[in-house]
Coordinates of C-alpha atoms and ligand atoms in Angstrom, one line a residue:
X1 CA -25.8 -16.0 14.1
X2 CA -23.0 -14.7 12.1
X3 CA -22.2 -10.6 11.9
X4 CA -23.2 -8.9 9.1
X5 CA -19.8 -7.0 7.3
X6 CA -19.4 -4.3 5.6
X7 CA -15.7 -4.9 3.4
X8 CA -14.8 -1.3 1.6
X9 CA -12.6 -2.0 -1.2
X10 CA -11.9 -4.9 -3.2
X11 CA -7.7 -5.0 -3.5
X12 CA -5.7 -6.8 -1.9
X13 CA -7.1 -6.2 1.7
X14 CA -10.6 -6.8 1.0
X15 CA -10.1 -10.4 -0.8
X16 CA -8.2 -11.0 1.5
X17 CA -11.1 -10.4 4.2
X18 CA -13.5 -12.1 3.0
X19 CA -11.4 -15.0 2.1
X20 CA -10.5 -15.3 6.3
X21 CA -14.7 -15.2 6.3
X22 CA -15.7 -17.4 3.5
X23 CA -12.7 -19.8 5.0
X24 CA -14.5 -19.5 8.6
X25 CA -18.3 -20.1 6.7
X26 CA -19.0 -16.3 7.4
X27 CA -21.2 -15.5 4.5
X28 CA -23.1 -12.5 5.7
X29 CA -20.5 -10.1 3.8
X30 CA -20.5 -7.3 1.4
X31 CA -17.7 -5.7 -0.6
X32 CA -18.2 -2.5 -1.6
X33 CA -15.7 -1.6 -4.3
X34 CA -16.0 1.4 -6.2
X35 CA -14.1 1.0 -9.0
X36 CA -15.2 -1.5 -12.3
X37 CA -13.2 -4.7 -11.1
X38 CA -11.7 -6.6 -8.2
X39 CA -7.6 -5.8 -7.7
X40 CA -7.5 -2.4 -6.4
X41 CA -3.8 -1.0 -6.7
X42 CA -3.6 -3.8 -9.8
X43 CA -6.1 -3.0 -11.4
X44 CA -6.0 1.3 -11.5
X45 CA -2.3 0.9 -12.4
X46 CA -2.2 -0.1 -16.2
X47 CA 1.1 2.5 -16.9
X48 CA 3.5 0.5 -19.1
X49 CA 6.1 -1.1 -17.0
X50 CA 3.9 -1.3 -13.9
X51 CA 4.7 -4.1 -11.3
X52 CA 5.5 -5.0 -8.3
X53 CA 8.8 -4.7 -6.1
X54 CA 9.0 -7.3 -4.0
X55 CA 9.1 -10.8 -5.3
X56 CA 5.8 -12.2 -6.1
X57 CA 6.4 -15.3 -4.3
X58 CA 6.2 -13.4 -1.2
X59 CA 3.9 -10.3 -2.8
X60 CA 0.9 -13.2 -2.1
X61 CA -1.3 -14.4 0.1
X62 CA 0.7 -17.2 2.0
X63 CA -2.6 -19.6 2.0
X64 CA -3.1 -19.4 -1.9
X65 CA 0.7 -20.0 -3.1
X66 CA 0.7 -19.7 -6.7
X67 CA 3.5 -21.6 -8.8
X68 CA 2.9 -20.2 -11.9
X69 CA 4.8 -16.8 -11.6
X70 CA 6.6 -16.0 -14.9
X71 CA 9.1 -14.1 -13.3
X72 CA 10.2 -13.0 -10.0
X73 CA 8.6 -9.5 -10.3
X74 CA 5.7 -10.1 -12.7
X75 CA 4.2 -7.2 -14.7
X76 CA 0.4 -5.2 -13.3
X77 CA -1.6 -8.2 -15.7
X78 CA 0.1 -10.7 -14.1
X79 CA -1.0 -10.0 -10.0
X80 CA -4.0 -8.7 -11.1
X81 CA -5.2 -12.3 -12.9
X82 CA -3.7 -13.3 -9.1
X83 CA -6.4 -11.8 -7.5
X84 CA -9.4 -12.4 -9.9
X85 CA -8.4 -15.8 -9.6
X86 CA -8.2 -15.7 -6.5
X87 CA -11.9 -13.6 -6.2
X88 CA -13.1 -16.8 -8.6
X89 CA -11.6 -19.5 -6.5
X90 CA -13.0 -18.4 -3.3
X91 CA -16.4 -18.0 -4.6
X92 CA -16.1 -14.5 -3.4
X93 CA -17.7 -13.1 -7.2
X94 CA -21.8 -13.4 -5.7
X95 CA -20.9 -11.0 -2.5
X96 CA -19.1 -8.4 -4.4
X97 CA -20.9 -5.0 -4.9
X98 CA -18.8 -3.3 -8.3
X99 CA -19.1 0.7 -9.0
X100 CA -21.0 1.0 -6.0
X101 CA -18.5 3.5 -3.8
X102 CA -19.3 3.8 -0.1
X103 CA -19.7 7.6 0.9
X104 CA -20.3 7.4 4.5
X105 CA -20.8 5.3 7.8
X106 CA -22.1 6.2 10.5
X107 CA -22.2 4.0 13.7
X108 CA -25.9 4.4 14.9
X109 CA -25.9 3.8 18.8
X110 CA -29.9 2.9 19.0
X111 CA -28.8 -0.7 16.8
X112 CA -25.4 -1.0 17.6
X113 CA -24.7 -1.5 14.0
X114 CA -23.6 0.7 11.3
X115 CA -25.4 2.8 8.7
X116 CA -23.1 2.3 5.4
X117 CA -24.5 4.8 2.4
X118 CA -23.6 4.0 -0.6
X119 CA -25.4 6.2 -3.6
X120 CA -28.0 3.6 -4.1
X121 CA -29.3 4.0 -0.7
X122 CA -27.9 2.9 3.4
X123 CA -27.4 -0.6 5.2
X124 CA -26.9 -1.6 7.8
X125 CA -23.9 -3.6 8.7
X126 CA -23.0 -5.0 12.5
X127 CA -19.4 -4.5 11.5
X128 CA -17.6 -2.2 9.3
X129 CA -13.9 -3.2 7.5
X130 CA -12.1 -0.6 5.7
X131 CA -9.7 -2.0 3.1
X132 CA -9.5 1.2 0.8
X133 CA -5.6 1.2 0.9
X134 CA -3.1 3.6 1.1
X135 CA -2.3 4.2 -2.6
X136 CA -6.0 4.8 -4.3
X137 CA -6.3 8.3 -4.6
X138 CA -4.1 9.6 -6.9
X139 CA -2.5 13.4 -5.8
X140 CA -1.7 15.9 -8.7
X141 CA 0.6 18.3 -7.8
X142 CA -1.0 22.2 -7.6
X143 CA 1.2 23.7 -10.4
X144 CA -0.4 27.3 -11.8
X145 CA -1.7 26.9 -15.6
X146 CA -2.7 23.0 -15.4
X147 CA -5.5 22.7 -17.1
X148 CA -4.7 25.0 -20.1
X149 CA -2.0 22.5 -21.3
X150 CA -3.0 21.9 -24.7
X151 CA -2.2 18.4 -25.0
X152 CA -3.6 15.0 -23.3
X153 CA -2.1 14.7 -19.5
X154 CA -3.3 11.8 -16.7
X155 CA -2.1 10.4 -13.8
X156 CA 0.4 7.7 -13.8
X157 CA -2.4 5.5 -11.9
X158 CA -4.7 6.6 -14.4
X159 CA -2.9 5.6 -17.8
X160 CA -4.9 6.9 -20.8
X161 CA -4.3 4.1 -23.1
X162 CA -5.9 5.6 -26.0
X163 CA -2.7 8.2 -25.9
X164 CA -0.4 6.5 -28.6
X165 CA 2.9 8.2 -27.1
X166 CA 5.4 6.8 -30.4
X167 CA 6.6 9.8 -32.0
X168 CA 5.6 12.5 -29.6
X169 CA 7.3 14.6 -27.0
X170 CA 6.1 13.1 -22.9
X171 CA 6.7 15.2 -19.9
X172 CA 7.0 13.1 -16.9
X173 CA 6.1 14.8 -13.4
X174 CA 8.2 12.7 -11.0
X175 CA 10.6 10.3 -10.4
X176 CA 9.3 7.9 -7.6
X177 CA 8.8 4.4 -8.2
X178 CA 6.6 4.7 -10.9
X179 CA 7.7 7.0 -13.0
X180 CA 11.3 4.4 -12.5
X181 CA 8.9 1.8 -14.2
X182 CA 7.6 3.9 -17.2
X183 CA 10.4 5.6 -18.4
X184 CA 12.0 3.8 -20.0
X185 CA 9.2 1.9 -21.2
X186 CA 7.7 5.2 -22.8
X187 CA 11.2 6.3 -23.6
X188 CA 11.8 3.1 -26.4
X189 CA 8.4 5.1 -28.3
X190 CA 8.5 8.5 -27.3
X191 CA 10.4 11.0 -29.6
X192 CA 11.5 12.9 -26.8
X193 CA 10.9 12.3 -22.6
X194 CA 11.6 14.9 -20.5
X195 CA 11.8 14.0 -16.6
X196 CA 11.3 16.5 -14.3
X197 CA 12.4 15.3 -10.8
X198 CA 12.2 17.3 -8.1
X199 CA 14.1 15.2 -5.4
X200 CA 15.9 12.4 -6.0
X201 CA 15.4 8.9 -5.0
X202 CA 17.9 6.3 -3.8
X203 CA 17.6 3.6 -6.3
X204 CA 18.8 -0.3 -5.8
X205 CA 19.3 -2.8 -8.9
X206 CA 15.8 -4.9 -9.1
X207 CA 16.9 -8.3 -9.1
X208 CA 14.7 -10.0 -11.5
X209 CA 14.4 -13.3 -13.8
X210 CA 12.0 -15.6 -15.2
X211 CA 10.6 -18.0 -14.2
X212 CA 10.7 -20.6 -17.0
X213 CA 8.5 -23.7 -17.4
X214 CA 11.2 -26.0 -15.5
X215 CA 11.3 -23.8 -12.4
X216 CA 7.7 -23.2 -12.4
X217 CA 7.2 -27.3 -12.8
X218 CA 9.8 -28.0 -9.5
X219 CA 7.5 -25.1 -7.7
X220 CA 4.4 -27.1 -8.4
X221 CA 5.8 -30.3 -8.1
X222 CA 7.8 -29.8 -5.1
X223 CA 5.5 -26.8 -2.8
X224 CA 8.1 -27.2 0.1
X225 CA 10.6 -25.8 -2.3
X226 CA 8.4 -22.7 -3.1
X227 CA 7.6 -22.2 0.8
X228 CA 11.7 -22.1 1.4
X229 CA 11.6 -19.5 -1.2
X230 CA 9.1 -17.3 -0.2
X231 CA 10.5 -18.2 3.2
X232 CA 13.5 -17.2 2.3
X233 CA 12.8 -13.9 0.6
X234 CA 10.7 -12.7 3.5
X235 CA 13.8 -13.4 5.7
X236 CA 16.2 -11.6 3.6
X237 CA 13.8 -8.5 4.4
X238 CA 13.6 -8.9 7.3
X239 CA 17.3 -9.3 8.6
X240 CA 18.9 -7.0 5.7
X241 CA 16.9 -4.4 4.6
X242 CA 15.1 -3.1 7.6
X243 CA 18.0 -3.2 10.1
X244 CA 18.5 -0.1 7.0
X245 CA 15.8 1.7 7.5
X246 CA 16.5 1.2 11.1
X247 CA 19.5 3.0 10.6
X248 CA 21.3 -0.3 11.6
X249 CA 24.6 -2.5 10.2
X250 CA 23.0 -2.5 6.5
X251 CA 22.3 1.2 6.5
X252 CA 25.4 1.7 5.0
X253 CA 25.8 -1.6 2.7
X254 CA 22.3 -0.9 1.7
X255 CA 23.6 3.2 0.6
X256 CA 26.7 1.6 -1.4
X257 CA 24.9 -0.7 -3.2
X258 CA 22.6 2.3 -4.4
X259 CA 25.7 4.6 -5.4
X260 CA 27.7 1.6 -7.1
X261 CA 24.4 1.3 -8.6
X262 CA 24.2 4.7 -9.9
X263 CA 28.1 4.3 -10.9
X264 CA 27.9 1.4 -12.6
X265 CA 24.7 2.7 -14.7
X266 CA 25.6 6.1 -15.1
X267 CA 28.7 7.2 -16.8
X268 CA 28.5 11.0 -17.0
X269 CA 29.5 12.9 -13.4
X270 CA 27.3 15.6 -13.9
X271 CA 23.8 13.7 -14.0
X272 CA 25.3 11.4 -11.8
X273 CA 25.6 14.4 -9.1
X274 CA 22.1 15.4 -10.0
X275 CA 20.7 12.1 -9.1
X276 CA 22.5 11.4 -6.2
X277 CA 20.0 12.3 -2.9
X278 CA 20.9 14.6 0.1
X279 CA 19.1 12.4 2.8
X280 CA 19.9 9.1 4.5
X281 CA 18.9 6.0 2.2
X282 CA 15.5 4.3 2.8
X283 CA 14.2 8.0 3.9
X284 CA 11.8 8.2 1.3
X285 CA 11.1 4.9 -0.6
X286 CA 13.7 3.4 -2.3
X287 CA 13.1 2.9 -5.7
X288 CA 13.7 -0.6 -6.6
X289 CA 14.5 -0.7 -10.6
X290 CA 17.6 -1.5 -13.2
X291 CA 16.1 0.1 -16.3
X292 CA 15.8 3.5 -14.9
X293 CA 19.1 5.2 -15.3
X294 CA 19.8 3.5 -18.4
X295 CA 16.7 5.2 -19.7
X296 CA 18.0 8.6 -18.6
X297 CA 20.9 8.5 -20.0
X298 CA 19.3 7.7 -23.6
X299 CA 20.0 10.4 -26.0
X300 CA 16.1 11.0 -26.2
X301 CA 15.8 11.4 -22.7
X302 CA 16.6 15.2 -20.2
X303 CA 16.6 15.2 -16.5
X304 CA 15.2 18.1 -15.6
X305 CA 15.9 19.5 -12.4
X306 CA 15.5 23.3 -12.3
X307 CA 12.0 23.7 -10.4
X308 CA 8.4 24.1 -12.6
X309 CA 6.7 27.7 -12.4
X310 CA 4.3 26.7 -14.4
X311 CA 2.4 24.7 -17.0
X312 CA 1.7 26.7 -20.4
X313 CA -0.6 25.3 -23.2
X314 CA 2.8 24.0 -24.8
X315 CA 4.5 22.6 -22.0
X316 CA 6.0 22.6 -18.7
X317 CA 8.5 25.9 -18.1
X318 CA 10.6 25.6 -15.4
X319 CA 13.3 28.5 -14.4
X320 CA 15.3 27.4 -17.0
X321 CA 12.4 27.8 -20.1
X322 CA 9.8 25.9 -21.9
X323 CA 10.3 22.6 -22.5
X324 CA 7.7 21.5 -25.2
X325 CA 5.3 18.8 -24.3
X326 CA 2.5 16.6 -26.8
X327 CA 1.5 15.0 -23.7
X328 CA 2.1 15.4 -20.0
X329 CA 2.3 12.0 -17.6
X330 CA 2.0 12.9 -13.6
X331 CA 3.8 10.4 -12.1
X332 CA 2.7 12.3 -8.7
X333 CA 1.7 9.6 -6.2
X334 CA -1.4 8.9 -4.3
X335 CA -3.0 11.2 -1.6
X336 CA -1.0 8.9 1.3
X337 CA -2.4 10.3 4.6
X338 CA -6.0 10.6 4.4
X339 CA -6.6 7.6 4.9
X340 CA -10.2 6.5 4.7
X341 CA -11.0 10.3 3.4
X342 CA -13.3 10.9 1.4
X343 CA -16.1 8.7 3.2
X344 CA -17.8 10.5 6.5
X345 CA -16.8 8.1 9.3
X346 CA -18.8 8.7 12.4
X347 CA -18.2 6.9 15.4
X348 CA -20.2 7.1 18.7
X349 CA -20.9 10.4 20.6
X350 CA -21.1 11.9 17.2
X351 CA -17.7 11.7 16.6
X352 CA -16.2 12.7 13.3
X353 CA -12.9 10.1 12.2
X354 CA -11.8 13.1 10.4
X355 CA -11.8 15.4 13.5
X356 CA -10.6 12.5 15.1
X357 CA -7.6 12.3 13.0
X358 CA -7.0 16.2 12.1
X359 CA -3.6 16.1 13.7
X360 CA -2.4 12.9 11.8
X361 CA -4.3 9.8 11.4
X362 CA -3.8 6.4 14.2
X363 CA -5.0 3.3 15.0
X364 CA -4.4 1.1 17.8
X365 CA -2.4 -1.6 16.1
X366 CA -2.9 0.5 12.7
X367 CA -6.9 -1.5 13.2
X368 CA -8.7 -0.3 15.8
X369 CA -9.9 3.4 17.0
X370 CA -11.3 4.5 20.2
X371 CA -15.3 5.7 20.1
X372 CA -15.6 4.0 16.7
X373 CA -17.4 0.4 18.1
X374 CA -16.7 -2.7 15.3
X375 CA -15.0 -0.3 12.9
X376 CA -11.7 -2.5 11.7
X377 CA -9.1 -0.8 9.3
X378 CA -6.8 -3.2 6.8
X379 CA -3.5 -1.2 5.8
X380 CA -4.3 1.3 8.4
X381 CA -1.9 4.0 9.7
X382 CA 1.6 3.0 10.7
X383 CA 1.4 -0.2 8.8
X384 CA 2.8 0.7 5.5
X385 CA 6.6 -1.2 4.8
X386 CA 9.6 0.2 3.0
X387 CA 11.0 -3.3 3.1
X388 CA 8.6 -6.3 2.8
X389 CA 5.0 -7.7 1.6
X390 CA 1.9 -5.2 2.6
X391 CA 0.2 -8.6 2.2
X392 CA 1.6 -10.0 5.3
X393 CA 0.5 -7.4 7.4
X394 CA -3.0 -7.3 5.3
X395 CA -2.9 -10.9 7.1
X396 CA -1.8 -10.3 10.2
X397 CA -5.1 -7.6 10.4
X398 CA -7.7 -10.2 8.6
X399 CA -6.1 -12.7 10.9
X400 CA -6.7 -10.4 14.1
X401 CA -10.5 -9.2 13.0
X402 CA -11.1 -12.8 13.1
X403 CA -10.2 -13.4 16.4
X404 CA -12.5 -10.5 17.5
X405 CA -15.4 -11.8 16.0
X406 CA -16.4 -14.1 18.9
X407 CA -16.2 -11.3 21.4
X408 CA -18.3 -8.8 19.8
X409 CA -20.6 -11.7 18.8
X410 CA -20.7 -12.8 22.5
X411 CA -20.0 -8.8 24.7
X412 CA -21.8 -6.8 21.9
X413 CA -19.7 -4.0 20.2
X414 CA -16.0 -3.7 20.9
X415 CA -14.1 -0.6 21.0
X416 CA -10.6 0.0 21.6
X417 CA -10.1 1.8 25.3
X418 CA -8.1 5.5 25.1
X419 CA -5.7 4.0 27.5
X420 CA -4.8 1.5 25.7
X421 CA -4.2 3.8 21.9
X422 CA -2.5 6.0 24.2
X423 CA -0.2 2.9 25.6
X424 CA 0.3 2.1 22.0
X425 CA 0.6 6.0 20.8
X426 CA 3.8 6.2 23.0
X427 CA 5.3 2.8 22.0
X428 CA 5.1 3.7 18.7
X429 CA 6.7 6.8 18.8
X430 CA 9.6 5.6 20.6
X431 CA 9.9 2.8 17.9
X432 CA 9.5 5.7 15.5
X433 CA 12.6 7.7 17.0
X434 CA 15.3 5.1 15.9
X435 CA 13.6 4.6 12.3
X436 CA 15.5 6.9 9.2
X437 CA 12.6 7.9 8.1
X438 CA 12.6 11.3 10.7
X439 CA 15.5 12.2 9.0
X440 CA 15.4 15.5 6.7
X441 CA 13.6 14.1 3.8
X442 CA 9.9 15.0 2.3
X443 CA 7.7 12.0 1.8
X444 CA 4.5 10.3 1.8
X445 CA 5.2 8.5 5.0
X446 CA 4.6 11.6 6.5
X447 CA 1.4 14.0 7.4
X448 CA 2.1 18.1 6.5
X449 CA 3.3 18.2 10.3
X450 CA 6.1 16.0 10.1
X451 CA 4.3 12.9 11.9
X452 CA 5.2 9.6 10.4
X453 CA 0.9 8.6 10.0
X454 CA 2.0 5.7 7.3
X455 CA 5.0 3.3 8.0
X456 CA 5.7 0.5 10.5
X457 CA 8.0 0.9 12.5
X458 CA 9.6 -2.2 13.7
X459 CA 10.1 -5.9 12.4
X460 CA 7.0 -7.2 10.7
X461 CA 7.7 -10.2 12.7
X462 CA 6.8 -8.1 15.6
X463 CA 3.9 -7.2 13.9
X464 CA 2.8 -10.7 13.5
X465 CA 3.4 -11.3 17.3
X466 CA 1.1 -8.4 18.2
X467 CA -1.4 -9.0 16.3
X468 CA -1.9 -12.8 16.7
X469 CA -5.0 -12.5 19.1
X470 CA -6.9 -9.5 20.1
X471 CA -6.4 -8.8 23.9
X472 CA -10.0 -8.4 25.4
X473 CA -8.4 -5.4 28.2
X474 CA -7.9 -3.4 25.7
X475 CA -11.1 -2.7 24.3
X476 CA -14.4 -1.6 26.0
X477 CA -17.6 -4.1 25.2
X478 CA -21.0 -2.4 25.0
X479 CA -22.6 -5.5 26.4
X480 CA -21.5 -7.3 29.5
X481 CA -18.5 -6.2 30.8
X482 CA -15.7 -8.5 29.8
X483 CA -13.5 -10.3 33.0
X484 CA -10.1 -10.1 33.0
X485 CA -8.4 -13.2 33.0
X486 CA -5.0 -12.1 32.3
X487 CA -5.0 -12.8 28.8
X488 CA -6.2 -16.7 29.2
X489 CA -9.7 -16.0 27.8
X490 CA -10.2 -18.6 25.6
X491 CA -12.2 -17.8 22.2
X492 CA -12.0 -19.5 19.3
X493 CA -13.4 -17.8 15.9
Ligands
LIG1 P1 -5.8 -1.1 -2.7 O1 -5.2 -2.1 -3.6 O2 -5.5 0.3 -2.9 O3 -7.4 -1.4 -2.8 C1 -8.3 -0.5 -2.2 C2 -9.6 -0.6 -3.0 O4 -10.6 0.1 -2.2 C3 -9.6 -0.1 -4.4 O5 -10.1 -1.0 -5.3 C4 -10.5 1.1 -4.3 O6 -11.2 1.4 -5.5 C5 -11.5 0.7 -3.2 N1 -12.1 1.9 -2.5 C6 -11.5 2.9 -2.0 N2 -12.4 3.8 -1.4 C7 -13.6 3.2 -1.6 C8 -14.9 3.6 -1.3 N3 -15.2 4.7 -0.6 N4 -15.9 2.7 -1.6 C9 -15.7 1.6 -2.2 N5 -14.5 1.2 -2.6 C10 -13.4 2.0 -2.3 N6 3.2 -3.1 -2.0 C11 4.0 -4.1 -1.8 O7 4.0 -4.7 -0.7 N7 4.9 -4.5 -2.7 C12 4.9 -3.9 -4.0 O8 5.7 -4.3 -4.8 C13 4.0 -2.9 -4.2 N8 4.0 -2.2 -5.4 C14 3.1 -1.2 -5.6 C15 3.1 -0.6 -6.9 C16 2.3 0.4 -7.1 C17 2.3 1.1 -8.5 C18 1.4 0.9 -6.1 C19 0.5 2.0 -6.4 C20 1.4 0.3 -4.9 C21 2.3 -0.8 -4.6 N9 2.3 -1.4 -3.4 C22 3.1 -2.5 -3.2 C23 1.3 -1.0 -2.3 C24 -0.1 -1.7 -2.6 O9 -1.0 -0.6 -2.6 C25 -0.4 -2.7 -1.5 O10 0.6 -3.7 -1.6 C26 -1.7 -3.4 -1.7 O11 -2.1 -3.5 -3.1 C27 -2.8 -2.7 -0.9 O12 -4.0 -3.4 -1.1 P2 -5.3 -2.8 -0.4 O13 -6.4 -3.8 -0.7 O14 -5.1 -2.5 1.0 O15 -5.5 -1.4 -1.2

């Protein structure tokens, strides 16, 4: 008999999922998603100019290759009718639970199965999946007077669209990758756009182009030449831009390329200087965008820098003054190292995932976590890229909660062993020590103590390797015992 699974979160991760499931003729599923619609990240960012930055011929699952991209970075719409289609094709629609936000599990040891609440009531579930991302909880910043702004404000990942912005005066809070994307969309309407930036960001050219009707004929006709592509993209990831981050040969042809960048695009010394970052590149993410600094350097556009004391009814003052605002856009980012926070995860013994993880959230492989029996994470901790496709490694997870299906099918709840997160604990901080991202930089790779709780820290290839099979000595089985065979137990899913 198949297990029954709970899927949180219907993005990326979760379609992917139950795809691997529906693909295996697992039907006993349910995706919980809270939100309205099926996409996740796609579908809560709606912000003009929103898309992706990593080629969508890549930023996709490799087993649904799509030819029709319009360009190589397409736009929110476009990846977002990826994965409805993709929630269509697979017949995944029927098993899909929508506005219906899971507030707690709890792993009741009587059953061996889970207790998933959801407001309408609690299931029960043999296995539990978390695919709630890294990026769905948007993070304002605490800045005194916010809500007696007079004016309309939101989140970037919570675009009011009934705002028109022409004409009006925008403050933008931030300068990460989003706010990179909106600018200068907002700044071709707005009358004014101030941009308050607190750090600055390394920023590379985004190589884009479209995709016209010939090229996306020769990728449907000719799929081998779309695989080399994608192939080929992944590749260029892997051997240039995270030997970077590494702090390897491309660290500094990677840094060049972002200050010829900022040369090339920015004429005036003075902004230049402002928007030139203190910290090694790749440190925080790199912002991947050509539009941005021509948009700040538009005669209707300021670069604020001088820090925010507060926000009045009329607008943001910094040190400096007031700077008059119609509407204010937080381009803030997400609340990064929570991880499955808000829901109440408890594993057996009683135990709490959030006391668990009070010192910084981790999971054995970024998946698994000791005294929580059946409970697999997608985009768990340390699994987060600053140079390739989170789908790959939402893949590589899918792929390797597959291959534990059989075992807890056959042994009865699996739970990774202490030993062996504590073998992978220390692995991964030594890995850690030679990544850039310990160098002096704030960002939201990192937990309020300092501990890198979100990024990857080695090839993904390595990744891949890892995670290719589940290794039955590492986890303890509530049933029989499993035998050790020296990693020659055959099981197929
Ligand atoms: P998400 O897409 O965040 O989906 C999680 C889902 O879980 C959401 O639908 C949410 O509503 C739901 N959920 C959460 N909690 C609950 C609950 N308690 N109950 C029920 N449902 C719940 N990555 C890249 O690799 N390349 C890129 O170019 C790229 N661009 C990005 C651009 C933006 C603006 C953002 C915000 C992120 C970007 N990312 C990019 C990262 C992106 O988040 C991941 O690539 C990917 O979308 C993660 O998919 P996911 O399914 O794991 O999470």
């Amino acid at each position: 008999m198949s297990p029954t699974v709970a899927i949180i979160g219907a993005g990326f991760g979760g379609l992917c999922m139950a795809i691997r499931l529906e693909r295996a003729g697992i039907r006993s599923y349910t995706i919980f998603e809270k939100g309205p619609g099926v996409g996740g990240t796609w579908r809560d960012n709606t912000y003009p100019g929103a898309g992706c930055d990593i080629p969508s011929h890549l930023y996709s699952f490799s087993f649904e290759r799509y030819s029709s991209w319009s360009r190589r970075y397409p736009g929110q719409p476009e990846i977002l009718g990826y994965l409805e289609m993709c929630a269509n094709k697979y017949g995944l629609r029927p098993r899909i639970r929508l506005n219906t936000e899971v507030t707690a599990a709890t792993f009741d040891e009587s059953l061996s199965r889970w207790r998933v609440r959801t407001p309408s009531g609690e299931e029960l579930f043999d296995v539990v999946v978390s695919a709630v991302g890294q990026l769905n909880r948007p993070r304002l910043p605490d800045i005194p007077g916010m809500s007696a702004f007079a004016g309309a404000s939101f989140h970037s990942a919570r675009w009011d669209h009934s705002q028109d912005l022409t004409g009006r005066r925008v403050a933008v809070i931030g300068s990460g990758s989003s706010a990179a994307q909106l600018i200068p969309r907002v700044a071709e309407v707005a009358e004014r756009v101030d941009v308050f930036q607190r750090t600055p960001n390394w920023v590379i050219p985004k190589p884009d182009a479209v995709f016209g009707e010939t090229a996306r004929k020769v990728f449907r006709r000719l799929p081998f030449l779309q695989r080399g592509y994608r192939e080929w993209t992944y590749r260029y990831a892997e051997t240039a831009l995270y030997p970077a981050l590494a702090g390897r040969w491309s660290a500094g042809l990677l840094r060049k390329r972002a200050l010829d960048h900022l040369r090339g695009q920015v004429r005036d010394p003075e902004l230049r200087a402002r928007l030139t970052p203190g910290y090694p590149v790749g440190c925080r993410r790199i912002v991947i965008d050509s539009d941005f600094y021509p948009a700040l350097t538009r005669p209707n556009v300021d670069l604020v820098t001088e820090p925010i004391v507060r926000i009045t009814p009329a607008g943001v003052e910094t040190t400096a003054g007031l700077h008059g605002a119609d509407v204010i856009v937080y381009a803030t980012g997400f609340q990064t190292t929570g991880f499955l926070a808000p829901i109440e995860v408890t594993g057996r013994g009683g135990r709490r995932l959030s006391e668990e993880w009070k010192e910084g959230a981790e999971a054995y492989l970024g998946i698994a976590v000791p005294y929580f029996p059946n409970l697999f994470l997608l985009y768990g901790p340390n699994t987060n890229l600053g140079h390739n496709s989170i789908v790959f490694m939402l893949e590589c997870q899918a792929g390797y909660i597959m291959g534990c299906l059989p075992y807890l099918a056959r042994r009865g709840p699996m739970e990774v062993r202490p030993e062996a997160m504590e073998a992978w604990r220390r692995s991964l901080e030594r890995a850690m020590d030679t990544m850039v991202w310990g160098a002096g930089c704030t960002s939201w790779y990192k937990n309020a103590s300092g501990r890198v709780t979100n990024n990857w820290p080695a090839p993904t290839t390595v990744y891949r390797r890892i995670t290719r099979a589940p290794r039955p000595t590492a986890f303890r089985f509530a049933g029989r015992p499993v035998r050790d065979s020296g990693g020659g137990l055959s099981v197929t899913s």
